C-alpha positions as semicolon CSV with decimal commas, in nm:
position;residue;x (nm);y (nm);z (nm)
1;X;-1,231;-0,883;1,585
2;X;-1,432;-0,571;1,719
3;X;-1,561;-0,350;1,482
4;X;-1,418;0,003;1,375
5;X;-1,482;0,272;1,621
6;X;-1,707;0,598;1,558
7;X;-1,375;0,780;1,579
8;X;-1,219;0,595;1,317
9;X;-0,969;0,411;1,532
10;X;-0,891;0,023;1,651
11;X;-1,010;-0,147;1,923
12;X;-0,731;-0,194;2,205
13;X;-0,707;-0,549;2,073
14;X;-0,701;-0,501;1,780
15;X;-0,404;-0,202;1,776
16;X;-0,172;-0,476;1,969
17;X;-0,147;-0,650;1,641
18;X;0,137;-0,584;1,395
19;X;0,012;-0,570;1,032
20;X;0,307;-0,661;0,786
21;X;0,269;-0,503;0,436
22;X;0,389;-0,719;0,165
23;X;0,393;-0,571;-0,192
24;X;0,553;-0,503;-0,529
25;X;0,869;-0,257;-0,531
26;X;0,644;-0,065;-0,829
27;X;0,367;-0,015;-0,540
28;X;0,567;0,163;-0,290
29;X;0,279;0,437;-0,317
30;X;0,001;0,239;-0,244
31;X;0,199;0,059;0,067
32;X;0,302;0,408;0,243
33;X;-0,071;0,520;0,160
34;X;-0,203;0,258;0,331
35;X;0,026;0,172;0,585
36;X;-0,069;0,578;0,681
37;X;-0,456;0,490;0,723
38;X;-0,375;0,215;0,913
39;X;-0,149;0,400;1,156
40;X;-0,427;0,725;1,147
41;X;-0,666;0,455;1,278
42;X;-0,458;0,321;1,585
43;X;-0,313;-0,030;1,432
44;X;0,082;-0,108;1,438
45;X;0,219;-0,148;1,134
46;X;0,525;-0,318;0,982
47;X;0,692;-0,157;0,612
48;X;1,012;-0,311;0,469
49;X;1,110;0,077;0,352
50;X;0,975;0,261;0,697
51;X;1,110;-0,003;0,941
52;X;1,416;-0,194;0,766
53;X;1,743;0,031;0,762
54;X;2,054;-0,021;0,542
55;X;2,265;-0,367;0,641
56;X;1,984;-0,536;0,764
57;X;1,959;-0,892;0,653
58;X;1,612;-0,904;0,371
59;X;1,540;-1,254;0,425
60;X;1,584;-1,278;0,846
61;X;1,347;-0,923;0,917
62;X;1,096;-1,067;0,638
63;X;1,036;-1,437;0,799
64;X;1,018;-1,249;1,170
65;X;0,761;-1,021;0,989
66;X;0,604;-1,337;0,910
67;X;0,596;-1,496;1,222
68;X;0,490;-1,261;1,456
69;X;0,265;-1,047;1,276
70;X;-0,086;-1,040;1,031
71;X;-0,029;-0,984;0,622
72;X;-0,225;-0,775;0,414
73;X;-0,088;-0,838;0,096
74;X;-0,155;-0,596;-0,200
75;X;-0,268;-0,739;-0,546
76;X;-0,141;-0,662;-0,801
77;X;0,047;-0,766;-1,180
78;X;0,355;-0,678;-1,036
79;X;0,305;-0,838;-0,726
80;X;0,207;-1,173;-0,853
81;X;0,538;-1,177;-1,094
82;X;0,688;-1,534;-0,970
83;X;1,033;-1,431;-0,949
84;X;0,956;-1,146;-0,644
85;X;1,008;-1,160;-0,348
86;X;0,663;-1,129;-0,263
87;X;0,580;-1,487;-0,403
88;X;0,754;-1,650;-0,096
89;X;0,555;-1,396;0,140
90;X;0,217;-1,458;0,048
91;X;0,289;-1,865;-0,044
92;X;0,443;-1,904;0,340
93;X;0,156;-1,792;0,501
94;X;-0,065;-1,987;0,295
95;X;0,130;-2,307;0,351
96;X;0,112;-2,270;0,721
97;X;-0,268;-2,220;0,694
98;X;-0,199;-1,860;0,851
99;X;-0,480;-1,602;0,793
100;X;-0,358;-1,324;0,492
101;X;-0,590;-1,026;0,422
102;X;-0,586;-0,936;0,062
103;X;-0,650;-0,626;-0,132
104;X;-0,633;-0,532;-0,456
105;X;-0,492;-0,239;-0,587
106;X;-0,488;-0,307;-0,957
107;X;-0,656;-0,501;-1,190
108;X;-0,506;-0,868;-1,193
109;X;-0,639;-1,246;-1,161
110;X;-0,627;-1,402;-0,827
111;X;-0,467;-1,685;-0,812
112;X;-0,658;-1,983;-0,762
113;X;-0,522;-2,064;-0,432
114;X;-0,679;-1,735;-0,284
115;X;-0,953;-1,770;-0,424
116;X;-1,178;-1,852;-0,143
117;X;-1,069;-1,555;0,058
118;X;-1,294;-1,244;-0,015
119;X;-1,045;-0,973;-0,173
120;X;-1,138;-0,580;-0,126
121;X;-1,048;-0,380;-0,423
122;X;-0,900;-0,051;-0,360
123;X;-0,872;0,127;-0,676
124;X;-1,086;0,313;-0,871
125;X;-1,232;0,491;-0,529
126;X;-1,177;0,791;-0,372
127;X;-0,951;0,881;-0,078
128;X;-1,238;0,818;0,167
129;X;-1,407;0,496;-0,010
130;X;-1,105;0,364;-0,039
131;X;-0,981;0,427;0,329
132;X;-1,322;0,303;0,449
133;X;-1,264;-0,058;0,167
134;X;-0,954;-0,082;0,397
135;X;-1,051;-0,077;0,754
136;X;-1,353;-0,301;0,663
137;X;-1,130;-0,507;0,494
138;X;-0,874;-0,508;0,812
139;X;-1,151;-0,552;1,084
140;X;-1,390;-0,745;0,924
141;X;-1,769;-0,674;0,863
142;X;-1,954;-0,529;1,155
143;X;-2,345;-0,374;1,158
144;X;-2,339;0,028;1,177
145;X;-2,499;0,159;1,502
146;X;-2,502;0,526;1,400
147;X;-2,511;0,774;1,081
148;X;-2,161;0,736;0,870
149;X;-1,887;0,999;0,961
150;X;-1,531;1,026;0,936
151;X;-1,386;1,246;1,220
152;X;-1,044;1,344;1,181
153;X;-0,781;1,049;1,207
154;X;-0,470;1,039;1,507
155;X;-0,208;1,159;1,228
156;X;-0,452;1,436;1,128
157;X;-0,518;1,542;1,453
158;X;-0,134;1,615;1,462
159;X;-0,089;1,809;1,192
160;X;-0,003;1,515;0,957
161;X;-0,131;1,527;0,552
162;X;-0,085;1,192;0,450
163;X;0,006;1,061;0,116
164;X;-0,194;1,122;-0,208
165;X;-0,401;0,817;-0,280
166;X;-0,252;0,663;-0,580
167;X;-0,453;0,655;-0,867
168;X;-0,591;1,011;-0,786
169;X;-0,561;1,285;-0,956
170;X;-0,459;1,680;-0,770
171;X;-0,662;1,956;-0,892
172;X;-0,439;2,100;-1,100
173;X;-0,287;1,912;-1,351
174;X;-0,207;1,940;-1,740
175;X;-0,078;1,550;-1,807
176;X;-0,217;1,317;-2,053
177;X;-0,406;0,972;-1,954
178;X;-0,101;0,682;-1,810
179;X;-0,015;0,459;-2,096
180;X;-0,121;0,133;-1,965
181;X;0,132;-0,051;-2,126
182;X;0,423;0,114;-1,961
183;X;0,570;-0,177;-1,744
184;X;0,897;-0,223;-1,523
185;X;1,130;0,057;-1,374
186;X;1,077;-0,061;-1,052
187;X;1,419;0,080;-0,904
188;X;1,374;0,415;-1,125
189;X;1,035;0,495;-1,009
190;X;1,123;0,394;-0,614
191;X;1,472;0,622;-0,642
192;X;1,217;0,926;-0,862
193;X;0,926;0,893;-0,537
194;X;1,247;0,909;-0,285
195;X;1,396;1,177;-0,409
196;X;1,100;1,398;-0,475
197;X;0,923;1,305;-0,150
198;X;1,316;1,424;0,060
199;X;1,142;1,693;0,222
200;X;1,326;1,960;0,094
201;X;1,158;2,283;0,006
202;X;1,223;2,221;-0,436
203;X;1,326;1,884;-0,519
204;X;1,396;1,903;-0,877
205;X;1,484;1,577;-1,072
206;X;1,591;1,584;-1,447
207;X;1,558;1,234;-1,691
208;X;1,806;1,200;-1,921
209;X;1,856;0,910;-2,158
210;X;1,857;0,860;-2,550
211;X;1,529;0,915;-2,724
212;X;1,317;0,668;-2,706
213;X;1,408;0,512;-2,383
214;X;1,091;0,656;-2,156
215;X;1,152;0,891;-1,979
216;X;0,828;1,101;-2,098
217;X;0,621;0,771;-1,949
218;X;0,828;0,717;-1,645
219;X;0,758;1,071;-1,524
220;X;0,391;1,046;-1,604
221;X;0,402;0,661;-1,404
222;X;0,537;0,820;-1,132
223;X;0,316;1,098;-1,115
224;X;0,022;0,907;-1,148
């Protein structure tokens, strides 16, 4: 595969490939992030909650994900759960001896059977070092021919912001550290990021629940 261009796009081969984005419900942040660079650089992209409306059939859009497109699957505890769906994702394109592109976006073990593949890490970094772990990650390792830039992506050049990279923190802010043993709410932190991201002007959302229950933590989560 070509290398990236000095503009920060794909290749024309490379941007007729469709890139299917398998990962945890819990990482819905990370997936839109990154299914946004990957869009800002000129690739096609494929995202269960972008492309797959209400009534469609999981299972039969997921396999013709699998068949016709790439996977770049993210790593990460939740994602390696055995009862997700994302177990028969990343399993069926091993099985078939079908390339997969792994990135990790937490940290968690690989499992054994990936690990000959080389696996990017994407957290910890900042917006750019991450986007740039990605792209090398997605087009492979190429030999720089000129001083490192990063010109404005397509989606930028339109006006587009882009989600927040998860992980980071805005300027302002007045929350405590994540408590790292805070675990599940998938559908409560997917429902929270859908509401508040509606595009309305104020999106206010209120937690209620017994004491106890988390909903201190499952603001922070989400926030985070």
């Amino acid at each position: 595969m070509s290398a990236i261009e000095a503009s920060g796009t794909a290749s024309d081969a490379a941007s007729t490939e469709v890139w299917f984005i398998s990962y945890a419900g819990a990482d819905r942040a990370w997936a839109e992030w990154i299914g946004w660079q990957l869009i800002d650089s000129g690739f096609q992209v494929e995202l269960d909650c972008w492309d797959w409306g209400a009534g469609d059939n999981f299972v039969l859009k997921m396999n013709a994900a699998l068949e016709r497109g790439r996977m770049l699957a993210l790593l990460s505890p939740a994602y390696l759960e055995p009862g997700r769906f994302t177990t028969p994702e990343w399993t069926a394109k091993v099985a078939r001896q079908e390339k997969i592109i792994p990135v990790r976006i937490a940290q968690t073990l690989t499992p054994a059977i990936l690990s000959p593949l080389i696996v990017t890490d994407l957290f910890g970094l900042d917006d750019h070092a991450a986007r740039e772990a990605l792209l090398r990650a997605v087009n492979g390792l190429s030999r720089p021919d000129r001083a490192p830039s990063r010109p404005p992506g397509m989606l930028a050049r339109m006006g587009g912001t882009g989600p927040r990279l998860p992980g980071s923190l805005p300027r302002v802010r007045n929350l405590p550290a994540r408590n790292a043993a805070f675990t599940g709410r998938d559908s409560l932190l997917v429902h929270l990021r859908e509401a508040l991201a509606s595009g309305q002007h104020v999106a206010v959302q209120a937690l209620h629940g017994r004491g106890g229950v988390g909903k201190t933590q499952l603001g922070r989560t989400w926030w985070r």
